[in-house]
Amino acid sequence: MQRCRYVHLWLLGSVLPICLISGVTSVNGDVALLHQESHLKPLSEFKSNLNQTEQDNGSRVITGISIVTFKWNHVKTPYLVALWILVAVLAKLVIESLPSFVTNVIPESALLIAFGWILGGIIWAADLQQTFSLTPRVFFYFLLPQIILDAGYSMPNKLFFTNLGGILLYAILGTVWCAATLGLSLWGCQAGGAMGALDIGLLQYLLFGSLIAAVDPVAVLAVFEQVHVNEVLFIMVFGESLLNDGVTVVLFNVFDAFVKLGGPGINAVEIIKGIISFFIVAFGGSLVGLAFGLLVALLSKYTKNIQIIEPGFIFVLGYLSYLTADMLSLSAILSVTFCGVSSQKYLNSNMAESSVNTVRYVMKVFANGSETIIFVFLGISAIDKTIWVWNTGFILLTLLFILVYRFIGTFIQTWWLNQYRLVPIALIDQLIMSYGGLRGAVAYGLAAMLDDQRIKEKKLMIGTTLIVVYFTVILQGLTMKPFVTWLKVKRAAVAEVTLVEKVQNKVFEHSLVAIEDISGQIGDNYLRGKWKIFEEKWMSRFLLTSEARKKQDYIFNVFHQLNLKDAVGYVDEGERRGSLEFVRNESAFIDFKKKFGDEFSEVMPDIMAAASDDPDAMRRNPVSSVSLQMHEKTMQGMRETEDIDAHHLLQQHLYKGRKQHLHRYSRNHFDINTDDNEVQEIFQRTMRNRLESFKSAKMGLAPAKTITKHTKKDQQQKMPNGKSTDTSKNYYANNEGFEFSEGASGLEASGGSFPFRVNYRAGAGIENPTFMPDQDPMAPTQIPPWQAEDEPDGSTVSPSQRAQVRLPWTPTNLRRLAPLRISNQSTDSFAQADTPASQEKDKKWPPPPPPPSDK
Amino acid sequence: MGSKSSSLNKIPNAQELMQETGFSAAHILRLYERFEFLDVDQMGELRPEDFGAIRELSMNPIGDRIISAFFSPGKETVDFASFVRILAHFRSTETNRTRDGAQPEPANSRTRKLKFAFQLYDQDRDGKISREELLQVLRTMMEMQVTEEQLQSIAERAIQEADLDQDDAISFDEFRKSMEKVDIDHKMSIRFLS
């Protein structure tokens, strides 16, 4: 609660200047940003505005040099834009900080609208006139595109295309149905005298119907994201809302043209032209989007060298596809949707992983930001006396018809659809689908675009649209969750992907295709199979880089993802437990760090020798498992802690060295990035190593405890240390990085031969020739505390069970760390000693083949 | 309707089949046409070669497994009734709901579907998917880009995920458990045209 209060204060602080500013603006007689941008060319307007202010400044008599000038007009527009964005984002902050029982019950979109009301009220009180409102231009050109792009880009493609038939049906027929019935019914009611005298003809009613027919993706997403309904239901509602926006805009334009044409001008030819243009606009828009999407995909194939701006392409081209379609008077929304849908797959596999993440993030930032702004402005727009023309009959009837026809339409269409669907849509799902018909900003934007010359009751329509939006977003949004719970709608399974499932999914897919082939059906699966073949043959070849194509295998990807996840979970768990339950180890670690810097190395020789046996064990166990399952480990608590501890050590040191020496600024190169990946990768491999050894221990392959000197030598020779020269050279200049690179190169080499089967030779770091001699003289008799602590309680245990359990890998890590510690004192000698050795090794041993798949 | 039932007469045991599998008369008819089409030498039975003649099937990585699923062990041929019974596994469960009670476990039930899928792996029919069996399936399904060792580690991991009793193989129960969250009905049903 305390926190909230602060936030409110903040907010108040940010609102006040805006009120002031808006006051200033209105004094200037020039209505603020959004209004201004509603002119046809905001940019040129903006420029002329700037010119004007310059002229103003120029014409002023200069009486002397003023030290500080206040150039408000100069920065006004961008300043206000920035301020508004800030306010909207702060609004979100405030809302998120509300107590959870509020946010759980009331959907965020409703809260944002309410916030907009309050804000609008404040502005109103300060200004006594409506200064800001959501103008169609701002909405359609600056707020909507990124939301739609995000929706398209993160669309679950398979689900979308499997249900495409249904989605199209709802989006096209459903929208037309809603528009037509609403228009006709309202017209009928007016003829019946239910609404008093209104100057609205049938065509205007249909126009109104078409603008308000569309379910709004922004509103739907905002509500349905909080209610986790099953995926089919979700994709139906969401897909429909996305596509029918396009449809409704088209419909709107057609009717708008009819209204312009006037009643008598409309004949059969015009109507047919209208219908044709409807389809051309819709499909043309989709095609434009598809073209742009493929263009982005193609581009991303060649952006390897400009990784920094690589993520920008999708945004620019997505926006361009929107504008292009709009320019050609095709459906811009459909265009940008399909741009996202068609490019996502190729982008995700072509771009570097960091770029993929960047795109996802930035996309979300934009979309979420605009969504927030839209809702706040929907609220603010309401606080305007001039738009409110009340007509109870009109408003109530509109609400009623919208709801009723939505239900009727959905039921009829679903009934029809269910005749053909493999898994019919359940009745409850239909209910939710109908009830989820939320209207939103698109309707408002279209209403605001109405031409008040021709449509006398524009204000009434805007007002009604706003009320419909509020009603659906707030009331229906509010009741959606209870409904879903009450009706026991099938929720989305919180799917934890397992490899078995994924493999099985593939088997299912193939068997379905096979069965369709056998039974001679040309069904979805048949088509999907054909598409797959086509895609593999052509699309992938043209649009994917060769590396990306290699990485494409689905099962393998999942496998990789799972391993990554485990690795991360492993570290997390380790750190968590390390800080809570294993204080002993933790403190030991600190001690070790502080006091025993290099003495630590003393434990090396014997530990290391134990480890050196390990590779043999590994070789005996060729089928190496990489599974890093936590559960397995929790059962073996003690082992885990040792492991974790060592990991903790390792991790800290690894990253430390890295950070210090790579702190460079570069706009064009992202060396840091690649190196970090390397670190990541090395780290993962280390973990695999360790897990590997786990496994062997578990299986009773505990390494021999005897120290065999010759194995050590063997190790050194066998060491395929391919990359070490490179890396160590790189870091030569910077002392800090050096030791790390040594460890890293060793590891890398170990992974290099084969990423999953781990060979200890390299990973263990035993090969470090320079290090060994250094160590022995230094070795003091002191026992590090963590060891010392081990001894008393473990004295009976240590030779047997405990030793078996931990010896093989703890040393590997300690070993790797040891050089780090030492080198703090004597980096140079190290460096000198190391290079020749590693070079020599390079001569003897050809570099290992690159790991087949690292990412 | 009349014409349908009359042509249904030439199909042996059509009524029983409909009863048993839940296919409608139109489905049965259509499948029978397909069966006759595949049955090149008009024996009333299909041999593996007849399946092999389906071109698309030869491109399917697990096509031969599917084919062999049609043949009960030791048999060289499959007659129409068995053909339909196998295909009935792929009907969606939902449509069947109204007519349950007739048979204890219709072929398109969740368990039967899973059993079918399970047997695609379990080639030696010992009730367990061994590591080797899983590997074989993986090998056929993965493209050439994956090395044998990677395949092995994938198989290893997959088995570990599902293997509850630590016998290094997946039994049917374990298989079913690991598929618990999967919407089998969605994943293993096709729409039969009528």
PDB file of C-alpha atoms in Angstrom, chain A residues 145-254:
ATOM      1  CA  PRO A 145       0.147  -0.624 -36.570  1.00  0.00           C
ATOM      2  CA  GLN A 146       2.523  -1.877 -33.928  1.00  0.00           C
ATOM      3  CA  ILE A 147      -0.230  -3.616 -32.026  1.00  0.00           C
ATOM      4  CA  ILE A 148      -1.355  -5.461 -35.086  1.00  0.00           C
ATOM      5  CA  LEU A 149       2.189  -6.210 -36.113  1.00  0.00           C
ATOM      6  CA  ASP A 150       2.867  -7.674 -32.722  1.00  0.00           C
ATOM      7  CA  ALA A 151      -0.276  -9.729 -32.889  1.00  0.00           C
ATOM      8  CA  GLY A 152       0.642 -11.060 -36.292  1.00  0.00           C
ATOM      9  CA  TYR A 153       4.224 -11.664 -35.399  1.00  0.00           C
ATOM     10  CA  SER A 154       3.480 -13.611 -32.273  1.00  0.00           C
ATOM     11  CA  MET A 155       0.590 -15.470 -33.833  1.00  0.00           C
ATOM     12  CA  PRO A 156       0.706 -19.196 -33.201  1.00  0.00           C
ATOM     13  CA  ASN A 157       0.854 -19.992 -36.866  1.00  0.00           C
ATOM     14  CA  LYS A 158      -0.101 -23.595 -36.851  1.00  0.00           C
ATOM     15  CA  LEU A 159      -3.102 -23.026 -34.684  1.00  0.00           C
ATOM     16  CA  PHE A 160      -4.090 -20.043 -36.749  1.00  0.00           C
ATOM     17  CA  PHE A 161      -3.943 -21.818 -40.046  1.00  0.00           C
ATOM     18  CA  THR A 162      -5.645 -24.948 -38.789  1.00  0.00           C
ATOM     19  CA  ASN A 163      -8.574 -22.860 -37.717  1.00  0.00           C
ATOM     20  CA  LEU A 164      -8.330 -20.412 -40.568  1.00  0.00           C
ATOM     21  CA  GLY A 165     -11.590 -21.540 -42.103  1.00  0.00           C
ATOM     22  CA  GLY A 166     -13.544 -20.807 -38.983  1.00  0.00           C
ATOM     23  CA  ILE A 167     -11.725 -17.577 -38.347  1.00  0.00           C
ATOM     24  CA  LEU A 168     -12.422 -16.333 -41.832  1.00  0.00           C
ATOM     25  CA  LEU A 169     -16.033 -17.296 -41.524  1.00  0.00           C
ATOM     26  CA  TYR A 170     -16.457 -15.353 -38.318  1.00  0.00           C
ATOM     27  CA  ALA A 171     -14.365 -12.465 -39.511  1.00  0.00           C
ATOM     28  CA  ILE A 172     -16.100 -11.960 -42.821  1.00  0.00           C
ATOM     29  CA  LEU A 173     -19.590 -13.334 -42.530  1.00  0.00           C
ATOM     30  CA  GLY A 174     -19.896 -12.534 -38.867  1.00  0.00           C
ATOM     31  CA  THR A 175     -18.903  -8.955 -39.353  1.00  0.00           C
ATOM     32  CA  VAL A 176     -21.147  -8.441 -42.320  1.00  0.00           C
ATOM     33  CA  TRP A 177     -23.950 -10.078 -40.419  1.00  0.00           C
ATOM     34  CA  CYS A 178     -23.486  -7.825 -37.405  1.00  0.00           C
ATOM     35  CA  ALA A 179     -23.205  -4.707 -39.491  1.00  0.00           C
ATOM     36  CA  ALA A 180     -26.223  -5.491 -41.596  1.00  0.00           C
ATOM     37  CA  THR A 181     -28.514  -6.607 -38.805  1.00  0.00           C
ATOM     38  CA  LEU A 182     -27.603  -3.720 -36.571  1.00  0.00           C
ATOM     39  CA  GLY A 183     -28.076  -1.181 -39.311  1.00  0.00           C
ATOM     40  CA  LEU A 184     -31.346  -2.634 -40.447  1.00  0.00           C
ATOM     41  CA  SER A 185     -32.731  -3.083 -36.966  1.00  0.00           C
ATOM     42  CA  LEU A 186     -31.878   0.437 -35.915  1.00  0.00           C
ATOM     43  CA  TRP A 187     -33.395   1.744 -39.074  1.00  0.00           C
ATOM     44  CA  GLY A 188     -36.490  -0.294 -38.421  1.00  0.00           C
ATOM     45  CA  CYS A 189     -36.703   0.991 -34.898  1.00  0.00           C
ATOM     46  CA  GLN A 190     -36.394   4.518 -36.066  1.00  0.00           C
ATOM     47  CA  ALA A 191     -39.141   3.965 -38.558  1.00  0.00           C
ATOM     48  CA  GLY A 192     -41.149   2.559 -35.693  1.00  0.00           C
ATOM     49  CA  GLY A 193     -40.533   5.730 -33.791  1.00  0.00           C
ATOM     50  CA  ALA A 194     -38.446   4.315 -31.007  1.00  0.00           C
ATOM     51  CA  MET A 195     -35.784   6.961 -31.103  1.00  0.00           C
ATOM     52  CA  GLY A 196     -37.512  10.183 -31.805  1.00  0.00           C
ATOM     53  CA  ALA A 197     -36.550  12.313 -34.726  1.00  0.00           C
ATOM     54  CA  LEU A 198     -33.112  11.463 -35.992  1.00  0.00           C
ATOM     55  CA  ASP A 199     -31.690  12.533 -39.291  1.00  0.00           C
ATOM     56  CA  ILE A 200     -30.227   9.186 -40.219  1.00  0.00           C
ATOM     57  CA  GLY A 201     -30.961   7.282 -43.364  1.00  0.00           C
ATOM     58  CA  LEU A 202     -30.659   3.570 -43.979  1.00  0.00           C
ATOM     59  CA  LEU A 203     -27.226   3.942 -45.503  1.00  0.00           C
ATOM     60  CA  GLN A 204     -25.962   5.900 -42.559  1.00  0.00           C
ATOM     61  CA  TYR A 205     -27.299   3.243 -40.271  1.00  0.00           C
ATOM     62  CA  LEU A 206     -25.473   0.608 -42.230  1.00  0.00           C
ATOM     63  CA  LEU A 207     -22.338   2.704 -42.073  1.00  0.00           C
ATOM     64  CA  PHE A 208     -22.725   2.969 -38.360  1.00  0.00           C
ATOM     65  CA  GLY A 209     -23.373  -0.744 -38.155  1.00  0.00           C
ATOM     66  CA  SER A 210     -20.227  -1.515 -40.090  1.00  0.00           C
ATOM     67  CA  LEU A 211     -18.014   0.637 -37.948  1.00  0.00           C
ATOM     68  CA  ILE A 212     -19.261  -0.838 -34.757  1.00  0.00           C
ATOM     69  CA  ALA A 213     -19.475  -4.417 -35.919  1.00  0.00           C
ATOM     70  CA  ALA A 214     -15.860  -5.322 -35.515  1.00  0.00           C
ATOM     71  CA  VAL A 215     -14.541  -7.050 -32.484  1.00  0.00           C
ATOM     72  CA  ASP A 216     -11.449  -5.219 -31.424  1.00  0.00           C
ATOM     73  CA  PRO A 217      -8.153  -7.094 -31.149  1.00  0.00           C
ATOM     74  CA  VAL A 218      -6.747  -4.698 -28.599  1.00  0.00           C
ATOM     75  CA  ALA A 219      -9.666  -5.087 -26.260  1.00  0.00           C
ATOM     76  CA  VAL A 220      -9.960  -8.804 -26.834  1.00  0.00           C
ATOM     77  CA  LEU A 221      -6.304  -9.399 -26.210  1.00  0.00           C
ATOM     78  CA  ALA A 222      -6.351  -7.288 -23.103  1.00  0.00           C
ATOM     79  CA  VAL A 223      -9.192  -9.280 -21.611  1.00  0.00           C
ATOM     80  CA  PHE A 224      -8.465 -12.743 -22.900  1.00  0.00           C
ATOM     81  CA  GLU A 225      -4.838 -12.626 -21.929  1.00  0.00           C
ATOM     82  CA  GLN A 226      -5.881 -12.466 -18.335  1.00  0.00           C
ATOM     83  CA  VAL A 227      -8.380 -15.266 -18.721  1.00  0.00           C
ATOM     84  CA  HIS A 228      -6.548 -18.305 -19.905  1.00  0.00           C
ATOM     85  CA  VAL A 229      -9.097 -20.022 -22.049  1.00  0.00           C
ATOM     86  CA  ASN A 230      -8.201 -22.992 -24.189  1.00  0.00           C
ATOM     87  CA  GLU A 231      -6.182 -22.291 -27.236  1.00  0.00           C
ATOM     88  CA  VAL A 232      -8.786 -23.073 -29.839  1.00  0.00           C
ATOM     89  CA  LEU A 233     -11.251 -20.685 -28.282  1.00  0.00           C
ATOM     90  CA  PHE A 234      -8.580 -18.087 -27.947  1.00  0.00           C
ATOM     91  CA  ILE A 235      -7.393 -18.312 -31.499  1.00  0.00           C
ATOM     92  CA  MET A 236     -10.963 -18.165 -32.726  1.00  0.00           C
ATOM     93  CA  VAL A 237     -11.786 -14.981 -30.898  1.00  0.00           C
ATOM     94  CA  PHE A 238      -8.417 -13.434 -31.420  1.00  0.00           C
ATOM     95  CA  GLY A 239      -8.037 -14.400 -35.046  1.00  0.00           C
ATOM     96  CA  GLU A 240     -11.494 -13.167 -35.739  1.00  0.00           C
ATOM     97  CA  SER A 241     -10.878  -9.854 -34.041  1.00  0.00           C
ATOM     98  CA  LEU A 242      -7.685  -9.373 -35.957  1.00  0.00           C
ATOM     99  CA  LEU A 243      -9.049 -10.164 -39.354  1.00  0.00           C
ATOM    100  CA  ASN A 244     -12.393  -8.544 -38.957  1.00  0.00           C
ATOM    101  CA  ASP A 245     -10.760  -5.245 -38.252  1.00  0.00           C
ATOM    102  CA  GLY A 246      -9.590  -5.361 -41.775  1.00  0.00           C
ATOM    103  CA  VAL A 247     -13.034  -6.408 -42.882  1.00  0.00           C
ATOM    104  CA  THR A 248     -14.787  -3.700 -40.970  1.00  0.00           C
ATOM    105  CA  VAL A 249     -12.542  -0.997 -42.332  1.00  0.00           C
ATOM    106  CA  VAL A 250     -13.244  -2.225 -45.815  1.00  0.00           C
ATOM    107  CA  LEU A 251     -16.930  -2.407 -45.113  1.00  0.00           C
ATOM    108  CA  PHE A 252     -16.816   1.047 -43.661  1.00  0.00           C
ATOM    109  CA  ASN A 253     -15.123   2.420 -46.728  1.00  0.00           C
ATOM    110  CA  VAL A 254     -17.623   0.782 -49.025  1.00  0.00           C
TER     111      VAL A 254
END
